[in-house]
CSV table of C-alpha atoms in Angstrom, one decimal:
chain,number,residue,atom,x,y,z
A,1,UNK,CA,0.0,0.0,0.0
A,2,UNK,CA,1.4,3.4,-1.0
A,3,UNK,CA,0.2,6.8,-0.2
A,4,UNK,CA,-0.1,9.4,-2.9
A,5,UNK,CA,1.4,12.3,-1.0
A,6,UNK,CA,0.8,14.9,-3.7
A,7,UNK,CA,-3.0,14.1,-3.8
A,8,UNK,CA,-3.1,14.2,0.0
A,9,UNK,CA,-1.4,17.6,0.0
A,10,UNK,CA,-3.9,18.9,-2.5
A,11,UNK,CA,-6.8,17.7,-0.5
A,12,UNK,CA,-5.3,19.2,2.7
A,13,UNK,CA,-4.6,22.6,0.9
A,14,UNK,CA,-8.1,22.9,-0.7
A,15,UNK,CA,-9.9,21.9,2.5
A,16,UNK,CA,-7.8,24.5,4.4
A,17,UNK,CA,-8.7,27.2,1.9
A,18,UNK,CA,-12.4,26.3,1.9
A,19,UNK,CA,-12.5,26.2,5.7
A,20,UNK,CA,-10.8,29.6,6.1
A,21,UNK,CA,-13.2,31.1,3.4
A,22,UNK,CA,-16.2,29.6,5.1
A,23,UNK,CA,-15.2,31.0,8.5
A,24,UNK,CA,-14.5,34.4,6.9
A,25,UNK,CA,-17.9,34.6,5.2
A,26,UNK,CA,-19.6,33.4,8.4
A,27,UNK,CA,-17.8,36.1,10.4
A,28,UNK,CA,-18.8,38.8,8.0
A,29,UNK,CA,-22.4,37.7,8.1
A,30,UNK,CA,-22.5,37.8,11.9
A,31,UNK,CA,-20.8,41.2,12.0
A,32,UNK,CA,-23.2,42.5,9.3
A,33,UNK,CA,-26.3,41.4,11.2
A,34,UNK,CA,-25.2,42.5,14.6
A,35,UNK,CA,-23.9,46.0,13.6
A,36,UNK,CA,-26.1,48.8,14.9
A,37,UNK,CA,-27.0,51.7,12.6
A,38,UNK,CA,-24.7,54.7,13.1
A,39,UNK,CA,-26.3,57.9,14.4
A,40,UNK,CA,-25.7,61.1,12.6
A,41,UNK,CA,-23.4,63.4,14.5
A,42,UNK,CA,-25.3,66.5,16.0
A,43,UNK,CA,-24.7,69.7,14.0
A,44,UNK,CA,-23.8,68.0,10.7
A,45,UNK,CA,-27.3,67.8,9.3
A,46,UNK,CA,-27.8,69.9,6.2
A,47,UNK,CA,-31.6,69.8,6.3
């Protein structure tokens, strides 16, 4: 039995990239839904 190290390395690399990407998208989604709207600073309204 022999191990194809190149294929194993590819699987590891792709799964690492997908995992980091998924965590990044999830984090941005959580931050986007939890962010409170910013209030306008007093005295800067033009109306």
